[in-house]
CSV table of C-alpha atoms in Angstrom, one decimal:
chain,number,residue,atom,x,y,z
U,1,MET,CA,4.0,9.1,51.6
U,2,THR,CA,4.2,5.9,53.5
U,3,THR,CA,7.0,3.4,53.6
U,4,THR,CA,6.5,-0.3,54.6
U,5,ILE,CA,9.3,-1.9,56.2
U,6,PRO,CA,9.3,-5.6,56.0
U,7,ALA,CA,9.4,-7.6,59.2
U,8,PRO,CA,13.0,-8.1,60.2
U,9,ARG,CA,13.1,-11.9,59.9
U,10,THR,CA,11.4,-12.4,56.5
U,11,SER,CA,13.9,-13.9,54.1
U,12,TYR,CA,15.5,-11.6,51.4
U,13,THR,CA,14.2,-12.1,48.0
U,14,PRO,CA,16.2,-10.1,45.3
U,15,PRO,CA,14.1,-7.6,43.3
U,16,LYS,CA,12.8,-8.8,40.2
U,17,ARG,CA,14.7,-7.7,37.1
U,18,ARG,CA,12.5,-6.0,34.7
U,19,ARG,CA,13.4,-7.6,31.3
U,20,VAL,CA,12.7,-6.2,28.0
U,21,ASN,CA,9.4,-7.9,26.6
U,22,TRP,CA,10.9,-8.6,23.1
U,23,GLU,CA,7.8,-10.6,22.2
U,24,LYS,CA,5.6,-7.6,22.8
U,25,TRP,CA,7.8,-5.3,20.8
U,26,GLY,CA,7.8,-7.8,17.9
U,27,TRP,CA,4.0,-8.0,18.1
U,28,LEU,CA,3.9,-4.1,18.0
U,29,TYR,CA,6.4,-3.9,15.3
U,30,MET,CA,4.2,-6.2,12.9
U,31,ARG,CA,1.4,-3.8,13.3
U,32,VAL,CA,3.2,-0.5,12.9
U,33,SER,CA,5.5,-1.6,10.0
U,34,GLY,CA,2.5,-3.3,8.4
U,35,LEU,CA,0.7,0.1,8.4
U,36,PHE,CA,3.7,1.7,6.5
U,37,LEU,CA,4.1,-1.2,4.2
U,38,VAL,CA,0.5,-0.9,2.9
U,39,VAL,CA,1.4,2.5,1.7
U,40,LEU,CA,5.0,1.7,0.6
U,41,ILE,CA,4.2,-1.5,-1.2
U,42,PHE,CA,1.1,-0.5,-3.0
U,43,GLY,CA,3.0,2.7,-4.2
U,44,HIS,CA,5.8,0.4,-5.4
U,45,LEU,CA,3.4,-2.0,-7.3
U,46,PHE,CA,1.6,0.9,-8.8
U,47,VAL,CA,4.6,2.8,-10.1
U,48,ASN,CA,6.6,-0.3,-11.3
U,49,LEU,CA,3.8,-2.7,-12.5
U,50,VAL,CA,0.7,-0.6,-13.5
U,51,ALA,CA,1.7,3.0,-14.4
U,52,GLY,CA,3.3,3.5,-17.7
U,53,ASN,CA,4.0,0.3,-19.5
U,54,GLY,CA,4.1,-1.8,-16.4
U,55,VAL,CA,6.9,-4.4,-15.9
U,56,ARG,CA,7.8,-3.9,-19.5
U,57,ALA,CA,9.1,-0.5,-18.8
U,58,ILE,CA,11.6,-1.8,-16.2
U,59,ASP,CA,15.3,-1.9,-17.1
U,60,PHE,CA,18.5,-0.5,-15.8
U,61,ALA,CA,17.8,3.1,-17.1
U,62,PHE,CA,14.4,3.0,-15.3
U,63,VAL,CA,16.0,2.1,-12.0
U,64,ALA,CA,18.7,4.7,-12.6
U,65,GLY,CA,16.0,7.3,-13.4
U,66,LYS,CA,14.1,6.5,-10.0
U,67,TRP,CA,17.3,6.5,-7.8
U,68,ALA,CA,18.3,9.8,-9.2
U,69,ASP,CA,15.5,11.1,-7.0
U,70,PRO,CA,16.1,10.9,-3.4
U,71,PHE,CA,12.4,10.5,-2.8
U,72,TRP,CA,12.7,7.0,-4.3
U,73,VAL,CA,16.0,6.2,-2.5
U,74,VAL,CA,14.3,6.8,0.9
U,75,TRP,CA,11.2,5.0,-0.3
U,76,ASP,CA,13.3,1.9,-1.4
U,77,THR,CA,15.3,1.9,1.7
U,78,LEU,CA,12.3,2.0,4.0
U,79,LEU,CA,10.7,-0.8,1.8
U,80,LEU,CA,13.8,-2.9,2.2
U,81,TRP,CA,14.2,-2.6,5.9
U,82,LEU,CA,10.6,-2.6,6.9
U,83,ALA,CA,9.4,-5.4,4.6
U,84,LEU,CA,12.4,-7.8,5.2
U,85,ILE,CA,12.3,-7.5,9.0
U,86,HIS,CA,8.4,-7.9,8.9
U,87,GLY,CA,8.8,-10.9,6.8
U,88,ALA,CA,11.7,-12.4,8.9
U,89,ASN,CA,9.7,-11.9,12.1
U,90,GLY,CA,6.7,-13.6,10.7
U,91,MET,CA,8.8,-16.5,9.7
U,92,ARG,CA,10.3,-16.6,13.1
U,93,THR,CA,6.7,-16.9,14.5
U,94,ILE,CA,5.8,-19.7,12.1
U,95,THR,CA,9.0,-21.5,12.9
U,96,ASN,CA,8.4,-21.3,16.6
U,97,ASP,CA,4.9,-22.8,15.9
U,98,TYR,CA,5.8,-25.7,13.8
U,99,ALA,CA,9.4,-26.7,14.3
U,100,HIS,CA,9.2,-29.1,17.3
U,101,ASN,CA,12.7,-30.3,17.2
U,102,PRO,CA,14.8,-27.9,19.2
U,103,LEU,CA,17.9,-28.3,17.0
U,104,LEU,CA,16.0,-27.9,13.7
U,105,ARG,CA,14.2,-24.9,15.2
U,106,ARG,CA,17.5,-23.2,16.2
U,107,LEU,CA,19.0,-23.9,12.7
U,108,ILE,CA,16.0,-22.4,11.0
U,109,LEU,CA,15.9,-19.5,13.2
U,110,LEU,CA,19.6,-18.8,12.6
U,111,ALA,CA,19.0,-19.1,8.9
U,112,ILE,CA,16.3,-16.6,8.9
U,113,LEU,CA,18.7,-14.2,11.0
U,114,ALA,CA,21.6,-14.7,8.7
U,115,SER,CA,19.7,-14.4,5.5
U,116,THR,CA,18.0,-11.2,6.9
U,117,VAL,CA,21.3,-9.5,8.0
U,118,VAL,CA,23.1,-10.4,4.7
U,119,LEU,CA,20.1,-9.1,2.5
U,120,LEU,CA,19.8,-5.9,4.5
U,121,VAL,CA,23.5,-5.0,4.2
U,122,LEU,CA,23.5,-6.0,0.4
U,123,GLY,CA,20.4,-4.2,-0.4
U,124,THR,CA,21.5,-1.1,1.4
U,125,LEU,CA,24.8,-1.1,-0.2
U,126,VAL,CA,23.2,-1.5,-3.6
U,127,ILE,CA,21.0,1.5,-3.1
U,128,TYR,CA,23.7,3.7,-1.7
U,129,THR,CA,26.7,2.8,-3.9
U,130,PHE,CA,24.6,2.7,-7.1
U,131,ASP,CA,26.3,4.2,-10.2
U,132,PRO,CA,23.7,5.3,-12.7
U,133,CYS,CA,26.5,5.8,-15.5
U,134,PRO,CA,28.9,2.8,-15.1
U,135,ALA,CA,31.9,2.6,-17.3
U,136,ASN,CA,31.2,-1.2,-18.3
U,137,ALA,CA,27.9,-0.3,-19.8
U,138,VAL,CA,26.8,-1.4,-23.2
U,139,ALA,CA,25.7,1.6,-25.5
U,140,GLY,CA,22.0,2.4,-25.2
U,141,SER,CA,21.5,0.8,-21.8
U,142,LEU,CA,22.0,4.0,-19.8
U,143,PRO,CA,19.6,6.6,-18.7
U,144,ASP,CA,19.4,9.8,-20.8
U,145,PHE,CA,21.3,12.0,-18.3
U,146,CYS,CA,24.6,10.0,-18.6
U,147,PRO,CA,27.4,11.9,-20.5
U,148,VAL,CA,27.6,10.5,-24.0
U,149,LYS,CA,30.8,8.5,-24.4
V,1,MET,CA,-28.6,-18.3,34.1
V,2,PRO,CA,-28.0,-16.8,37.5
V,3,GLU,CA,-25.2,-18.9,39.2
V,4,ASN,CA,-25.6,-17.4,42.6
V,5,SER,CA,-29.3,-17.7,43.1
V,6,ALA,CA,-30.4,-18.6,46.7
V,7,GLY,CA,-31.8,-22.0,45.6
V,8,THR,CA,-28.5,-23.4,44.5
V,9,LEU,CA,-26.6,-22.4,47.5
V,10,ALA,CA,-24.3,-25.4,48.1
V,11,PRO,CA,-21.0,-26.2,49.9
V,12,GLN,CA,-18.1,-24.6,48.2
V,13,PRO,CA,-16.4,-27.6,46.7
V,14,ALA,CA,-19.6,-28.8,45.0
V,15,ALA,CA,-20.3,-25.3,43.6
V,16,LYS,CA,-16.8,-25.2,42.0
V,17,LEU,CA,-17.6,-28.4,40.1
V,18,LYS,CA,-20.6,-27.0,38.5
V,19,ILE,CA,-18.5,-24.2,36.7
V,20,LYS,CA,-18.5,-24.9,33.0
V,21,PRO,CA,-15.2,-25.5,31.3
V,22,PRO,CA,-14.0,-22.4,29.5
V,23,ARG,CA,-15.8,-22.0,26.0
V,24,LEU,CA,-13.1,-22.7,23.4
V,25,SER,CA,-15.1,-22.4,20.3
V,26,GLY,CA,-16.1,-19.0,19.4
V,27,THR,CA,-12.9,-17.4,20.4
V,28,LEU,CA,-11.4,-15.2,17.6
V,29,TYR,CA,-9.0,-17.5,16.1
V,30,ARG,CA,-10.7,-20.9,16.7
V,31,GLY,CA,-12.9,-22.1,13.6
V,32,ARG,CA,-14.9,-20.2,10.9
V,33,GLU,CA,-13.8,-16.9,9.6
V,34,GLY,CA,-11.4,-16.0,12.4
V,35,MET,CA,-9.2,-19.3,11.7
V,36,TRP,CA,-9.4,-19.2,7.9
V,37,SER,CA,-8.4,-15.5,7.8
V,38,TRP,CA,-5.4,-16.6,9.9
V,39,VAL,CA,-4.6,-19.5,7.7
V,40,LEU,CA,-4.6,-17.4,4.6
V,41,HIS,CA,-2.6,-14.8,6.2
V,42,ARG,CA,0.1,-17.3,7.0
V,43,ILE,CA,0.2,-18.7,3.5
V,44,THR,CA,0.2,-15.5,1.7
V,45,GLY,CA,2.9,-14.4,4.2
V,46,VAL,CA,5.2,-17.1,3.4
V,47,ALA,CA,4.8,-16.8,-0.3
V,48,ILE,CA,5.4,-13.1,-0.2
V,49,TYR,CA,8.5,-13.5,2.0
V,50,PHE,CA,10.2,-16.0,-0.5
V,51,PHE,CA,9.4,-13.6,-3.3
V,52,LEU,CA,11.0,-10.7,-1.2
V,53,LEU,CA,14.3,-12.8,-0.8
V,54,VAL,CA,14.5,-13.3,-4.6
V,55,HIS,CA,13.4,-9.8,-5.4
V,56,ILE,CA,16.1,-8.3,-3.2
V,57,LEU,CA,18.7,-10.5,-4.9
V,58,ASP,CA,17.6,-9.9,-8.6
V,59,THR,CA,17.4,-6.0,-7.8
V,60,SER,CA,21.0,-6.2,-6.5
V,61,ILE,CA,22.2,-7.2,-10.0
V,62,VAL,CA,21.6,-3.6,-10.9
V,63,ARG,CA,25.0,-3.2,-9.2
V,64,ILE,CA,26.9,-5.4,-11.4
V,65,SER,CA,26.2,-4.0,-14.9
V,66,PRO,CA,23.2,-2.7,-16.9
V,67,GLN,CA,23.4,-5.7,-19.3
V,68,ALA,CA,23.2,-8.3,-16.4
V,69,TYR,CA,20.4,-6.5,-14.9
V,70,ASN,CA,18.5,-6.1,-18.1
V,71,GLY,CA,19.0,-9.8,-18.7
V,72,VAL,CA,17.5,-10.8,-15.6
V,73,ILE,CA,14.5,-8.4,-15.9
V,74,ASP,CA,14.0,-9.7,-19.4
V,75,SER,CA,13.1,-13.0,-17.9
V,76,TYR,CA,10.4,-11.3,-15.9
V,77,LYS,CA,8.8,-10.2,-19.1
V,78,GLN,CA,7.5,-13.6,-20.0
V,79,PRO,CA,4.0,-14.8,-19.8
V,80,ILE,CA,4.6,-17.2,-17.1
V,81,MET,CA,6.2,-14.5,-14.8
V,82,GLY,CA,3.1,-12.2,-15.7
V,83,ILE,CA,0.9,-15.0,-14.2
V,84,GLY,CA,3.3,-15.1,-11.2
V,85,GLU,CA,3.0,-11.4,-10.7
V,86,PHE,CA,-0.8,-11.6,-10.9
V,87,PHE,CA,-0.9,-14.1,-8.0
V,88,LEU,CA,1.8,-12.0,-6.0
V,89,VAL,CA,-0.5,-9.0,-6.2
V,90,VAL,CA,-3.4,-11.2,-5.2
V,91,ALA,CA,-1.4,-12.4,-2.0
V,92,ILE,CA,-0.1,-9.0,-1.2
V,93,GLY,CA,-3.7,-7.6,-1.6
V,94,TYR,CA,-5.1,-10.1,0.9
V,95,HIS,CA,-2.2,-9.9,3.3
V,96,ALA,CA,-2.5,-6.0,3.4
V,97,LEU,CA,-6.2,-5.9,3.7
V,98,ASN,CA,-6.3,-8.6,6.5
V,99,GLY,CA,-3.5,-7.0,8.2
V,100,LEU,CA,-5.4,-3.8,8.5
V,101,ARG,CA,-8.3,-5.8,10.0
V,102,ILE,CA,-5.9,-7.4,12.6
V,103,ILE,CA,-4.7,-4.0,13.5
V,104,LEU,CA,-8.3,-2.8,14.0
V,105,ILE,CA,-9.2,-6.1,15.9
V,106,ASP,CA,-6.3,-5.4,18.3
V,107,PHE,CA,-6.4,-1.6,18.7
V,108,TRP,CA,-10.0,-0.6,18.0
V,109,SER,CA,-12.2,-0.9,21.2
V,110,VAL,CA,-14.9,-2.7,19.4
V,111,GLY,CA,-12.8,-4.4,16.7
V,112,ALA,CA,-12.9,-8.0,18.0
V,113,ARG,CA,-16.8,-7.8,18.1
V,114,HIS,CA,-16.8,-6.8,14.4
V,115,GLN,CA,-14.2,-9.1,13.2
V,116,ARG,CA,-16.5,-11.4,11.1
V,117,LEU,CA,-18.1,-8.3,9.5
V,118,MET,CA,-14.6,-6.8,8.8
V,119,PHE,CA,-13.5,-10.1,7.1
V,120,VAL,CA,-16.4,-9.9,4.8
V,121,ILE,CA,-15.3,-6.4,3.8
V,122,VAL,CA,-11.8,-7.6,3.3
V,123,ILE,CA,-12.9,-10.3,1.0
V,124,LEU,CA,-15.1,-7.7,-0.9
V,125,LEU,CA,-12.2,-5.1,-1.1
V,126,TRP,CA,-9.9,-7.9,-2.2
V,127,ILE,CA,-12.3,-8.8,-5.1
V,128,VAL,CA,-12.4,-5.2,-6.1
V,129,LEU,CA,-8.7,-4.9,-6.0
V,130,ILE,CA,-8.2,-8.0,-8.2
V,131,ALA,CA,-10.9,-6.8,-10.6
V,132,GLY,CA,-9.1,-3.6,-10.9
V,133,PHE,CA,-5.7,-5.2,-11.5
V,134,ALA,CA,-6.5,-8.1,-13.6
V,135,PRO,CA,-7.5,-6.4,-17.0
V,136,GLU,CA,-4.2,-4.5,-17.1
V,137,GLN,CA,-2.3,-7.6,-16.2
V,138,ILE,CA,-4.1,-9.7,-18.6
V,139,ARG,CA,-3.2,-7.2,-21.3
V,140,THR,CA,0.5,-7.4,-20.4
V,141,ILE,CA,0.4,-11.3,-20.4
V,142,VAL,CA,-1.3,-11.2,-23.9
V,143,LEU,CA,1.3,-8.8,-25.2
V,144,GLU,CA,4.1,-10.9,-23.8
V,145,ILE,CA,2.6,-14.0,-25.5
V,146,GLN,CA,2.6,-11.9,-28.7
V,147,GLY,CA,6.2,-11.3,-28.3
V,148,HIS,CA,6.0,-7.5,-27.8
V,149,THR,CA,8.7,-6.0,-25.6
V,150,SER,CA,7.0,-2.6,-25.4
V,151,ALA,CA,3.4,-1.5,-26.1
């Protein structure tokens, strides 16, 4: 191993700090999450829009039945986080491309970030605090597995 | 054309002037299939994003009460929404297929070389997907026009 010693009178330059290349990780995220989303979204569309009676079959009891199964809880959580961050990052790219006014650009980026955080928190809370047999339900709107009042 | 043939040996500055400007047309995202695939990817992406915002909010109503959620979902069971769903699936289908093409362009060693062929394949698969989904969705829309809530 050889060590090079700089000439004594060369001026000192502080070592360059290696910054995290966020743009690179964002680029990679779009591709990796996209791969997962192809499976997650087509599965979601097939089960909710095509299989059975399609969108006509969807109501409170349908959602309660799905979320009684941890498989769909995990599926929908992944869908929420991967899709919303994928979409928000895409909107960020488009904003950076077209919003030339710096103030407007900052405002749009802030709005995208704020709506993403709010919807991620809201969606996650909805999935994990969901009550399939709420007390305020009208008769007949609950799934079969709820105790009869 | 050989650029360093003995016959064209000239002083350095003169030789530098002869270098052609970089070829801008023919790069992946400039013009033709490469550009239009990108334009469509953006348009479908923005449309899907705004649907996603609404979709997270409407699903969140499931936490308020069964009646509130059923009321909102019933508004989806209208012919006009059935047509909207059709275009949503069309947009998602393109965005997904072209997204896979982008992944292949970026990570497959010969992906960029075959991008135009892959675009043709994307469009063909897209048509197959639409043809597979359309009959079922048209049936749904017709039933909704006739006023059925379940078939």
